[in-house]
XYZ file of C-alpha atoms in Angstrom:
339
model
C 16.614 126.891 86.766
C 16.211 126.717 82.982
C 17.171 123.133 82.235
C 15.667 121.844 79.005
C 14.887 118.223 78.430
C 14.748 117.100 74.819
C 11.396 115.924 73.511
C 13.060 112.759 72.223
C 12.390 110.893 75.460
C 12.231 107.100 75.439
C 8.728 105.649 75.305
C 7.078 105.987 78.688
C 5.371 103.026 80.263
C 2.446 104.896 81.795
C 0.999 101.994 83.849
C 4.363 101.354 85.506
C 4.868 105.040 86.243
C 1.415 105.388 87.764
C 2.002 102.241 89.777
C 5.190 103.550 91.356
C 5.024 103.334 95.150
C 7.326 104.212 98.010
C 7.205 103.035 101.586
C 7.656 106.433 103.195
C 7.772 107.359 106.875
C 4.039 107.804 107.399
C 3.213 104.442 105.818
C 5.876 102.629 107.868
C 4.638 104.075 111.174
C 0.999 103.339 110.304
C 1.816 99.727 109.412
C 3.580 99.354 112.775
C 0.502 100.664 114.601
C -1.756 98.322 112.612
C 0.403 95.332 113.511
C 0.238 96.265 117.168
C -3.552 96.456 117.102
C -3.932 93.283 115.032
C -1.944 91.481 117.694
C -4.750 92.423 120.100
C -6.886 89.815 118.330
C -10.638 89.879 118.856
C -10.435 92.998 120.986
C -10.055 95.065 117.818
C -12.225 93.534 115.071
C -12.397 96.748 113.082
C -9.422 98.995 112.420
C -10.459 102.301 110.866
C -7.711 104.051 108.917
C -9.017 107.518 108.197
C -7.269 110.170 106.166
C -7.706 112.901 103.568
C -8.181 112.332 99.877
C -4.910 111.759 98.050
C -2.925 110.830 101.149
C -2.165 107.346 99.790
C -4.653 105.056 101.564
C -4.840 102.601 98.661
C -1.056 102.321 98.579
C -1.090 101.755 102.327
C -3.588 98.919 101.817
C -1.278 97.254 99.300
C 1.678 97.538 101.665
C -0.354 96.101 104.560
C -1.192 92.989 102.541
C 2.358 92.635 101.225
C 3.739 93.002 104.737
C 1.520 90.177 106.006
C 2.451 87.952 103.049
C 6.130 88.584 103.769
C 5.677 87.734 107.456
C 3.936 84.479 106.519
C 6.408 83.503 103.773
C 7.482 80.284 105.521
C 3.887 79.091 105.907
C 3.090 80.077 102.318
C 5.983 78.010 100.957
C 4.695 74.958 102.834
C 1.016 75.601 101.989
C 0.469 77.392 98.646
C -3.280 77.533 99.308
C -2.787 79.751 102.350
C -3.994 83.352 101.833
C -3.229 85.296 105.031
C -4.484 88.679 103.801
C -6.478 90.144 100.934
C -7.410 93.635 99.793
C -10.764 94.452 98.173
C -12.478 97.692 97.249
C -15.958 98.384 98.574
C -18.038 98.871 95.415
C -19.993 101.958 94.491
C -22.407 100.145 92.216
C -24.889 102.918 91.480
C -27.625 101.099 93.381
C -29.591 102.798 96.131
C -28.147 100.498 98.792
C -24.674 99.091 99.240
C -24.298 95.924 97.160
C -23.252 93.116 99.489
C -23.607 90.715 96.568
C -20.932 92.532 94.577
C -18.768 92.926 97.676
C -18.896 89.203 98.459
C -18.098 88.398 94.839
C -15.018 90.616 94.978
C -13.895 88.871 98.141
C -14.310 85.475 96.473
C -12.368 86.679 93.441
C -9.521 87.742 95.741
C -9.608 84.435 97.616
C -10.365 81.911 94.882
C -10.008 83.660 91.538
C -12.836 84.452 89.163
C -15.446 81.719 88.647
C -17.921 81.468 85.768
C -20.531 79.524 87.730
C -22.785 81.517 90.092
C -22.597 80.857 93.823
C -25.703 79.172 95.218
C -26.573 77.837 98.671
C -26.933 74.093 98.067
C -27.961 71.640 100.773
C -28.547 67.918 101.425
C -32.049 66.480 101.457
C -32.281 64.608 104.810
C -34.608 61.953 103.300
C -32.963 61.151 99.942
C -29.431 62.242 100.778
C -29.276 64.042 97.440
C -27.827 67.468 96.854
C -30.656 69.966 96.438
C -30.830 73.576 95.468
C -33.315 75.436 97.661
C -36.050 77.130 95.692
C -35.799 80.812 96.109
C -34.776 83.969 94.797
C -32.209 86.673 95.166
C -31.879 86.185 98.904
C -30.799 82.621 98.308
C -28.063 83.722 95.927
C -26.883 86.297 98.416
C -26.839 83.728 101.210
C -24.918 81.411 98.890
C -22.270 84.086 98.393
C -22.095 84.734 102.129
C -21.691 81.016 102.876
C -19.034 80.711 100.179
C -17.132 83.688 101.622
C -17.180 82.217 105.143
C -16.010 78.830 103.863
C -13.275 80.358 101.702
C -11.973 82.560 104.513
C -11.685 79.519 106.782
C -10.174 77.251 104.119
C -7.622 79.835 103.058
C -6.708 80.680 106.643
C -7.265 84.362 105.951
C -6.624 86.548 108.972
C -6.822 90.083 107.572
C -9.193 91.704 105.074
C -8.304 95.217 103.930
C -11.284 97.138 102.517
C -10.456 100.186 100.415
C -13.024 102.975 99.916
C -14.909 101.619 102.937
C -16.886 104.864 103.224
C -19.016 103.550 100.339
C -20.607 101.226 102.880
C -21.880 104.257 104.737
C -22.798 106.564 101.875
C -24.919 103.946 100.103
C -27.011 103.162 103.146
C -29.853 104.810 105.029
C -28.591 106.175 108.391
C -31.002 103.903 110.275
C -29.291 100.839 108.779
C -25.676 101.790 109.378
C -25.370 99.670 112.509
C -26.753 96.708 110.576
C -24.151 97.224 107.839
C -21.221 96.968 110.182
C -22.796 94.287 112.334
C -22.548 92.207 109.152
C -18.785 92.723 109.138
C -18.634 91.926 112.842
C -20.593 88.741 112.226
C -18.198 87.683 109.468
C -15.327 88.417 111.818
C -16.825 86.198 114.507
C -17.670 83.361 112.093
C -14.394 83.333 110.165
C -11.957 84.787 112.735
C -10.799 87.608 110.466
C -9.949 91.190 111.299
C -11.065 94.061 109.120
C -8.963 97.068 108.171
C -11.252 99.713 106.706
C -9.588 102.454 104.664
C -11.517 105.610 103.956
C -12.116 109.295 104.323
C -12.862 111.060 107.580
C -16.550 110.113 107.167
C -15.541 106.646 108.289
C -14.837 107.984 111.782
C -18.587 108.310 112.385
C -18.666 104.543 112.877
C -17.482 104.837 116.462
C -20.642 106.769 117.363
C -23.095 104.212 115.939
C -23.242 101.941 118.983
C -21.366 101.228 122.174
C -20.493 97.726 120.994
C -18.997 98.975 117.720
C -17.102 101.686 119.593
C -15.637 99.083 121.947
C -14.455 96.813 119.137
C -13.152 99.569 116.867
C -9.734 101.195 116.857
C -9.135 104.413 114.931
C -5.821 105.194 113.250
C -5.269 108.575 111.645
C -3.297 108.317 108.398
C -2.452 111.979 108.125
C -0.664 114.235 105.663
C 2.794 115.733 105.941
C 2.322 119.140 107.525
C 4.250 122.264 106.586
C 4.507 123.368 110.237
C 6.404 120.222 111.294
C 10.127 120.004 110.468
C 10.161 116.184 110.424
C 7.173 116.150 108.086
C 8.862 118.640 105.770
C 11.995 116.475 105.563
C 9.949 113.331 104.954
C 7.944 115.026 102.210
C 11.128 116.186 100.479
C 12.361 112.594 100.598
C 9.135 111.420 98.904
C 9.535 114.092 96.229
C 13.091 113.001 95.461
C 12.263 109.277 95.349
C 9.301 109.774 93.034
C 11.227 112.118 90.734
C 14.197 109.733 90.563
C 11.871 107.032 89.270
C 10.366 109.120 86.457
C 12.475 109.273 83.278
C 11.723 112.867 82.295
C 12.268 114.211 85.829
C 15.218 112.251 87.173
C 17.801 114.786 85.957
C 15.892 117.837 87.227
C 16.447 119.500 90.589
C 12.853 119.543 91.806
C 13.856 119.896 95.461
C 14.151 123.646 94.968
C 10.381 123.589 94.418
C 9.699 121.319 97.397
C 7.814 123.989 99.364
C 5.593 124.751 96.364
C 4.856 121.041 95.866
C 3.978 120.561 99.534
C 1.739 123.601 99.594
C -0.010 122.629 96.365
C -0.546 118.961 97.276
C -1.241 119.798 100.942
C 1.381 117.261 101.998
C -0.567 114.318 100.547
C 1.807 111.807 98.951
C -0.818 110.260 96.666
C -1.614 113.685 95.239
C 2.103 114.397 94.881
C 2.527 111.243 92.818
C -0.380 112.243 90.561
C 1.124 115.705 90.012
C 4.581 114.279 89.263
C 3.198 111.704 86.800
C 1.425 114.538 84.997
C 4.590 116.653 85.066
C 6.642 113.742 83.746
C 4.356 113.400 80.709
C 4.330 117.151 80.067
C 8.117 117.462 80.310
C 8.613 114.460 78.026
C 6.398 116.129 75.428
C 7.213 119.830 75.765
C 10.470 120.044 77.687
C 11.071 121.591 81.085
C 10.021 125.060 82.145
C 8.350 126.572 85.172
C 5.268 127.189 83.035
C 5.089 123.451 82.387
C 5.443 122.845 86.132
C 2.532 125.190 86.821
C 0.354 123.279 84.354
C 0.986 120.061 86.271
C -0.022 121.500 89.644
C -3.512 121.519 91.122
C -5.553 124.646 90.526
C -6.262 127.021 93.393
C -9.922 125.959 93.378
C -8.926 122.296 93.713
C -6.478 123.027 96.521
C -8.991 125.184 98.410
C -11.689 122.512 98.258
C -9.337 119.722 99.378
C -7.924 121.888 102.179
C -11.429 122.670 103.428
C -12.263 118.959 103.618
C -8.940 118.168 105.312
C -9.349 120.829 107.997
C -12.933 119.733 108.722
C -11.855 116.097 108.888
C -8.868 116.736 111.143
C -11.024 118.746 113.529
C -13.652 115.998 113.578
C -11.241 113.151 114.253
C -8.957 114.909 116.754
C -11.125 114.349 119.893
C -11.530 110.680 119.008
C -7.770 110.168 119.064
C -7.213 111.648 122.526
C -6.690 109.287 125.424
C -6.373 110.489 129.003
C -5.147 108.863 132.174
C -7.446 110.749 134.480
C -7.541 110.249 138.240
C -10.879 111.014 139.821
C -10.512 113.351 142.770
C -12.567 112.723 145.921
C -15.494 115.066 146.392
C -14.991 117.826 148.896
C -16.774 117.459 152.201
C -16.576 113.649 152.218
C -14.363 111.845 154.642
C -11.874 109.562 152.986
C -11.077 106.419 154.958
């Protein structure tokens, strides 16, 4: 195919292009599974959505929140202060330990909007009845944020908190304190009656091995890629390719489906990576016109693909046993009489 697109393309709105999303098959099925587990209530405080880099976990988080807002539309119209679900990103602050202060502040921003005044744990003097600010340092400010988060979650009626890049909670913490990190989430869940959906890489799966109590109250959902060895996955990936291309001005008149196998192999079936490649291709075609050389420039390099594939294969092998469930019937031991 030697179609040429003129360089005189209309001005491209890069933020809108990069923000393009599609609710494809894998996202729809994952949202359905999340809804099922959320309906289980307190029996599943933590939902872990693990998947490879570039698979579209952040987009999934947005759709999860939007889906809950849509379901609660009637309540929202009657009570504008109701916030049934929020999405926040776990910060990677550069500090040695995970910054709960910054995390709580992000939650408050999502629930209440940004505030100029710092959060502080105020109290009432039992003798004078006056409002007092306890003397104390950083811990007091952190406790003030925690108290404000609990109060805001209750006042807003929030039921679901989606945490993107949740693996930051693990990476910025000494292994001996990992249980403490996620006990904090469990405590917030108990106090405020919220359920957590943690989005992250396959590292997040290690949570289920931290303690028996966390394992019992955690449900793992694999948000996987579209595989080349599965016919349904291949068809779904081609559908994603077409929808993305149709929404990009420099690509909408090109027949990119003839390169569908190359796109799937290069992006490893990860829709988020596919979108990144197509956005790059859209900008290149708008500037230089279409050619297969331009297409090659937009693709990931072999080194990038090899590294991502290595991490995907390791992650899929690690998570596979944790997704198996068996209905095993214990057989009576030989030599014993069965009544």
